[in-house]
Amino acid sequence: MRVRFAPSPTGALHIGGARTALYNWLLARHAGGSLVLRVEDTDRERSTPENVAQIVDALGWLELGWDEGPFSQAERRPRHREEIDRLLGEGHAYLDEGAVRLRVPDAGETVVEDVIRGEVSFPHEAIDDFVIARSDGSPLYNLAVAVDDRDMGITHVVRGADHLSNTPRQILILRALGAEPPVYAHLPLLHGPDGKKLSKRHGAASVQELREAGYLPEAVRNYIALLGWGYDESTEFFTTPELVERFSLERVSKSPAVFDEKKLRWMNGHYLRQLDAGDLQQRLERRLDRPVPEAAVRIAQEKMQTLDDFWSLAAFLVEPQPDDPAAWDKVMTAGAPERLRRAREALASAEPFDADAVEQALRRVVDDLGVKPRDVYQPVRVAISGRTVSPGIFESVAVLGRDETLARIDRALERAEISTSAEPDMG
Ligand code: GLU
C-alpha cells in the first residue's frame, strides 16, 4: 500500500486536512506501506514557503510522519510536460488554440469504484474534452495529480469528498497514459454541530488553533479519527497503536461527520487526567515558559479540559491574583469577615498542614458557628484566590501552605474592614 497526503499549501492545516493526513498515515502504518507527502504548490501565488512550513509543523505536532517527500508538485513540471507531449504524440490529446485538450469518448461513462461510496458513474456526455495544459504550456491540476499519482506508485487515493468530481477526469488521464487507476476513497464532509459546513464560526478550525488552545496531540488524533470512522457502536477512546490496528476504510461512513469542539474538550480533559503529573507539569512549563509547582498541577488536573485551563484555574497557587470584584461583592457580605477570622484561627493551628487537617479545621468552624459549609468556604476561597471558582478548597489551602494562606486571609480581612468602615453609618 502506497498512499499520499497532498495538501495545497494555501493556508493553515484545517481539521479536514488533518483527518485526511491521519487516515492515510493509519492506512500506511497498518499495512506496513508508505506515506508520501506531496505539496500541491502549483498555485505559485498562494503557495508560500511559510504556508508549507505551517503544514509541516502541524503534521509534526500531530506526530504524523511521512516516509517519502515532501515533494513539490511545481518542481515536477518538466515531468508533466513530458506526459502532455506524449499524450499529444499518441493522439490522446490535441491542440485547440494553443491549449491542450484530452479526448474524452462521446459515449459511455467513467465509473469511480469508491471504497466508501460504492460505484459512482459519470456519463461522458457531461464531460467535455477538457484542458490539460494552458496555451502558455502550464499543466492543469488534474493532469499534475494523475501523473504524480502514477509516478509515485500510489495504490490508494484517500481524500476529501470535495475531490470526487475531479476523479473521473483523473481516471481518464491515467487510462490515456496507459496506467491502471488507484483505488479511491472519498472521505465524508465535515459539518459543525448545527449541520452546516464546518467553518471558523464553529470554533478552532485549524490544527494551529487547536494547539494554541491547549489540546494534546494524542487527544486530537483520537477525536479526528472518529470524524467519519468508528470501530463499533460505542468505543470512543483509542490509543494511537489501537487506531493503527483497527482503522479500515470499510468502516468509514459516507454521511457527513460532525466536528464538535465541546466533545473534543471533553475528550481532551480525559487525556489530561491520564497524564502523569510530572509529564503534565513539563508540558505546562514549556507552554507558560515558567516553573509551576507540581502540587498545583495535581489539583488543577482534575478540572482542566485544555492546557489553557490551568492558568485560569490555578494561577493563584503560583502567585497572588487580583480579586474579581464581582466575587468579592458576592461573598464578602456582612457576616463574612467574622467567619473568615474564625477560619484563620482554626487554620493557624491545623497540624500537619495537609488537605485533611485543613478540612477538619474548617468543618469545625462550620459546626461551631452553625452555618452552611459554603458560608465559611467561599470567603476563604475568595481570600486566597480572588474568585468564587477554584480547585478543591482544602487542597488549594494545603498547596499554598500555612504562611501564604494566613497572609492572604489577613489582607482580605484588612480590606473587608476598610470597606465596611468606609460605609456610611446607617445608625
Ligand atoms: N491538493 C488537494 C487539496 O489540498 C488534494 C488533492 C488530492 O488529494 O488529490 O485539497
mmCIF file with all atom_site columns, C-alpha atoms in Angstrom, residues 1-5 13 15-31 33-36 59 62-65 116-117 156-161 185-190 220-231 238 240 243-258:
data_model
loop_
_atom_site.group_PDB
_atom_site.id
_atom_site.type_symbol
_atom_site.label_atom_id
_atom_site.label_alt_id
_atom_site.label_comp_id
_atom_site.label_asym_id
_atom_site.label_entity_id
_atom_site.label_seq_id
_atom_site.pdbx_PDB_ins_code
_atom_site.Cartn_x
_atom_site.Cartn_y
_atom_site.Cartn_z
_atom_site.occupancy
_atom_site.B_iso_or_equiv
_atom_site.pdbx_formal_charge
_atom_site.auth_seq_id
_atom_site.auth_comp_id
_atom_site.auth_asym_id
_atom_site.auth_atom_id
_atom_site.pdbx_PDB_model_num
ATOM 1  C CA . MET A 1 1   ? 0.000   0.000  0.000  1.00 0.00 ? 1   MET A CA 1
ATOM 2  C CA . ARG A 1 2   ? 1.325   3.386  -1.039 1.00 0.00 ? 2   ARG A CA 1
ATOM 3  C CA . VAL A 1 3   ? -0.765  6.372  -0.039 1.00 0.00 ? 3   VAL A CA 1
ATOM 4  C CA . ARG A 1 4   ? -0.210  10.082 -0.171 1.00 0.00 ? 4   ARG A CA 1
ATOM 5  C CA . PHE A 1 5   ? -1.199  13.239 1.618  1.00 0.00 ? 5   PHE A CA 1
ATOM 6  C CA . LEU A 1 13  ? -3.788  22.905 8.004  1.00 0.00 ? 13  LEU A CA 1
ATOM 7  C CA . ILE A 1 15  ? -9.325  19.887 10.623 1.00 0.00 ? 15  ILE A CA 1
ATOM 8  C CA . GLY A 1 16  ? -10.438 18.236 7.376  1.00 0.00 ? 16  GLY A CA 1
ATOM 9  C CA . GLY A 1 17  ? -6.871  18.140 6.045  1.00 0.00 ? 17  GLY A CA 1
ATOM 10 C CA . ALA A 1 18  ? -5.611  16.788 9.347  1.00 0.00 ? 18  ALA A CA 1
ATOM 11 C CA . ARG A 1 19  ? -8.176  13.987 9.185  1.00 0.00 ? 19  ARG A CA 1
ATOM 12 C CA . THR A 1 20  ? -7.101  13.127 5.618  1.00 0.00 ? 20  THR A CA 1
ATOM 13 C CA . ALA A 1 21  ? -3.465  13.059 6.762  1.00 0.00 ? 21  ALA A CA 1
ATOM 14 C CA . LEU A 1 22  ? -4.325  10.877 9.772  1.00 0.00 ? 22  LEU A CA 1
ATOM 15 C CA . TYR A 1 23  ? -6.351  8.345  7.782  1.00 0.00 ? 23  TYR A CA 1
ATOM 16 C CA . ASN A 1 24  ? -3.584  7.993  5.197  1.00 0.00 ? 24  ASN A CA 1
ATOM 17 C CA . TRP A 1 25  ? -0.995  7.674  7.937  1.00 0.00 ? 25  TRP A CA 1
ATOM 18 C CA . LEU A 1 26  ? -3.061  4.984  9.719  1.00 0.00 ? 26  LEU A CA 1
ATOM 19 C CA . LEU A 1 27  ? -3.501  3.018  6.495  1.00 0.00 ? 27  LEU A CA 1
ATOM 20 C CA . ALA A 1 28  ? 0.212   3.133  5.742  1.00 0.00 ? 28  ALA A CA 1
ATOM 21 C CA . ARG A 1 29  ? 1.185   2.135  9.292  1.00 0.00 ? 29  ARG A CA 1
ATOM 22 C CA . HIS A 1 30  ? -1.434  -0.625 9.413  1.00 0.00 ? 30  HIS A CA 1
ATOM 23 C CA . ALA A 1 31  ? -0.315  -2.170 6.139  1.00 0.00 ? 31  ALA A CA 1
ATOM 24 C CA . GLY A 1 33  ? 3.186   0.607  3.494  1.00 0.00 ? 33  GLY A CA 1
ATOM 25 C CA . SER A 1 34  ? 4.448   4.086  2.680  1.00 0.00 ? 34  SER A CA 1
ATOM 26 C CA . LEU A 1 35  ? 3.022   7.558  3.082  1.00 0.00 ? 35  LEU A CA 1
ATOM 27 C CA . VAL A 1 36  ? 4.178   10.109 0.532  1.00 0.00 ? 36  VAL A CA 1
ATOM 28 C CA . LEU A 1 59  ? 1.925   17.403 10.929 1.00 0.00 ? 59  LEU A CA 1
ATOM 29 C CA . LEU A 1 62  ? 0.273   15.723 15.409 1.00 0.00 ? 62  LEU A CA 1
ATOM 30 C CA . GLU A 1 63  ? 3.191   13.257 15.201 1.00 0.00 ? 63  GLU A CA 1
ATOM 31 C CA . LEU A 1 64  ? 2.154   12.138 11.729 1.00 0.00 ? 64  LEU A CA 1
ATOM 32 C CA . GLY A 1 65  ? 5.425   11.415 9.986  1.00 0.00 ? 65  GLY A CA 1
ATOM 33 C CA . ILE A 1 116 ? -16.627 4.329  0.794  1.00 0.00 ? 116 ILE A CA 1
ATOM 34 C CA . ARG A 1 117 ? -19.309 5.397  -1.680 1.00 0.00 ? 117 ARG A CA 1
ATOM 35 C CA . HIS A 1 156 ? -4.878  4.185  -2.738 1.00 0.00 ? 156 HIS A CA 1
ATOM 36 C CA . VAL A 1 157 ? -6.074  7.761  -3.062 1.00 0.00 ? 157 VAL A CA 1
ATOM 37 C CA . VAL A 1 158 ? -7.819  8.762  0.162  1.00 0.00 ? 158 VAL A CA 1
ATOM 38 C CA . ARG A 1 159 ? -9.042  12.360 0.204  1.00 0.00 ? 159 ARG A CA 1
ATOM 39 C CA . GLY A 1 160 ? -11.967 14.646 0.933  1.00 0.00 ? 160 GLY A CA 1
ATOM 40 C CA . ALA A 1 161 ? -15.336 14.220 -0.783 1.00 0.00 ? 161 ALA A CA 1
ATOM 41 C CA . ALA A 1 185 ? -11.823 6.526  -1.170 1.00 0.00 ? 185 ALA A CA 1
ATOM 42 C CA . HIS A 1 186 ? -13.566 9.860  -0.656 1.00 0.00 ? 186 HIS A CA 1
ATOM 43 C CA . LEU A 1 187 ? -13.996 10.869 2.968  1.00 0.00 ? 187 LEU A CA 1
ATOM 44 C CA . PRO A 1 188 ? -17.225 12.371 4.278  1.00 0.00 ? 188 PRO A CA 1
ATOM 45 C CA . LEU A 1 189 ? -17.683 16.116 4.529  1.00 0.00 ? 189 LEU A CA 1
ATOM 46 C CA . LEU A 1 190 ? -17.278 17.809 7.892  1.00 0.00 ? 190 LEU A CA 1
ATOM 47 C CA . VAL A 1 220 ? -6.748  15.444 18.729 1.00 0.00 ? 220 VAL A CA 1
ATOM 48 C CA . ARG A 1 221 ? -5.659  12.286 16.876 1.00 0.00 ? 221 ARG A CA 1
ATOM 49 C CA . ASN A 1 222 ? -8.231  10.223 18.745 1.00 0.00 ? 222 ASN A CA 1
ATOM 50 C CA . TYR A 1 223 ? -11.000 12.749 18.180 1.00 0.00 ? 223 TYR A CA 1
ATOM 51 C CA . ILE A 1 224 ? -10.399 13.365 14.479 1.00 0.00 ? 224 ILE A CA 1
ATOM 52 C CA . ALA A 1 225 ? -10.110 9.608  13.853 1.00 0.00 ? 225 ALA A CA 1
ATOM 53 C CA . LEU A 1 226 ? -13.788 9.460  14.863 1.00 0.00 ? 226 LEU A CA 1
ATOM 54 C CA . LEU A 1 227 ? -14.844 12.084 12.301 1.00 0.00 ? 227 LEU A CA 1
ATOM 55 C CA . GLY A 1 228 ? -16.298 9.587  9.864  1.00 0.00 ? 228 GLY A CA 1
ATOM 56 C CA . TRP A 1 229 ? -14.904 6.333  11.250 1.00 0.00 ? 229 TRP A CA 1
ATOM 57 C CA . GLY A 1 230 ? -15.884 4.088  14.127 1.00 0.00 ? 230 GLY A CA 1
ATOM 58 C CA . TYR A 1 231 ? -14.774 0.665  15.247 1.00 0.00 ? 231 TYR A CA 1
ATOM 59 C CA . PHE A 1 238 ? -8.392  4.629  21.140 1.00 0.00 ? 238 PHE A CA 1
ATOM 60 C CA . THR A 1 240 ? -2.725  5.531  18.567 1.00 0.00 ? 240 THR A CA 1
ATOM 61 C CA . LEU A 1 243 ? -6.090  3.091  15.820 1.00 0.00 ? 243 LEU A CA 1
ATOM 62 C CA . VAL A 1 244 ? -3.285  1.678  13.674 1.00 0.00 ? 244 VAL A CA 1
ATOM 63 C CA . GLU A 1 245 ? -4.531  -1.819 14.379 1.00 0.00 ? 245 GLU A CA 1
ATOM 64 C CA . ARG A 1 246 ? -8.254  -1.190 13.919 1.00 0.00 ? 246 ARG A CA 1
ATOM 65 C CA . PHE A 1 247 ? -8.610  1.521  11.308 1.00 0.00 ? 247 PHE A CA 1
ATOM 66 C CA . SER A 1 248 ? -10.008 0.442  7.947  1.00 0.00 ? 248 SER A CA 1
ATOM 67 C CA . LEU A 1 249 ? -11.643 2.245  5.028  1.00 0.00 ? 249 LEU A CA 1
ATOM 68 C CA . GLU A 1 250 ? -14.520 -0.248 5.115  1.00 0.00 ? 250 GLU A CA 1
ATOM 69 C CA . ARG A 1 251 ? -15.721 1.324  8.354  1.00 0.00 ? 251 ARG A CA 1
ATOM 70 C CA . VAL A 1 252 ? -15.610 4.893  7.085  1.00 0.00 ? 252 VAL A CA 1
ATOM 71 C CA . SER A 1 253 ? -19.083 6.362  6.689  1.00 0.00 ? 253 SER A CA 1
ATOM 72 C CA . LYS A 1 254 ? -20.278 8.370  3.705  1.00 0.00 ? 254 LYS A CA 1
ATOM 73 C CA . SER A 1 255 ? -22.572 10.682 5.626  1.00 0.00 ? 255 SER A CA 1
ATOM 74 C CA . PRO A 1 256 ? -21.144 13.961 6.885  1.00 0.00 ? 256 PRO A CA 1
ATOM 75 C CA . ALA A 1 257 ? -19.320 13.852 10.207 1.00 0.00 ? 257 ALA A CA 1
ATOM 76 C CA . VAL A 1 258 ? -19.850 16.457 12.914 1.00 0.00 ? 258 VAL A CA 1
#
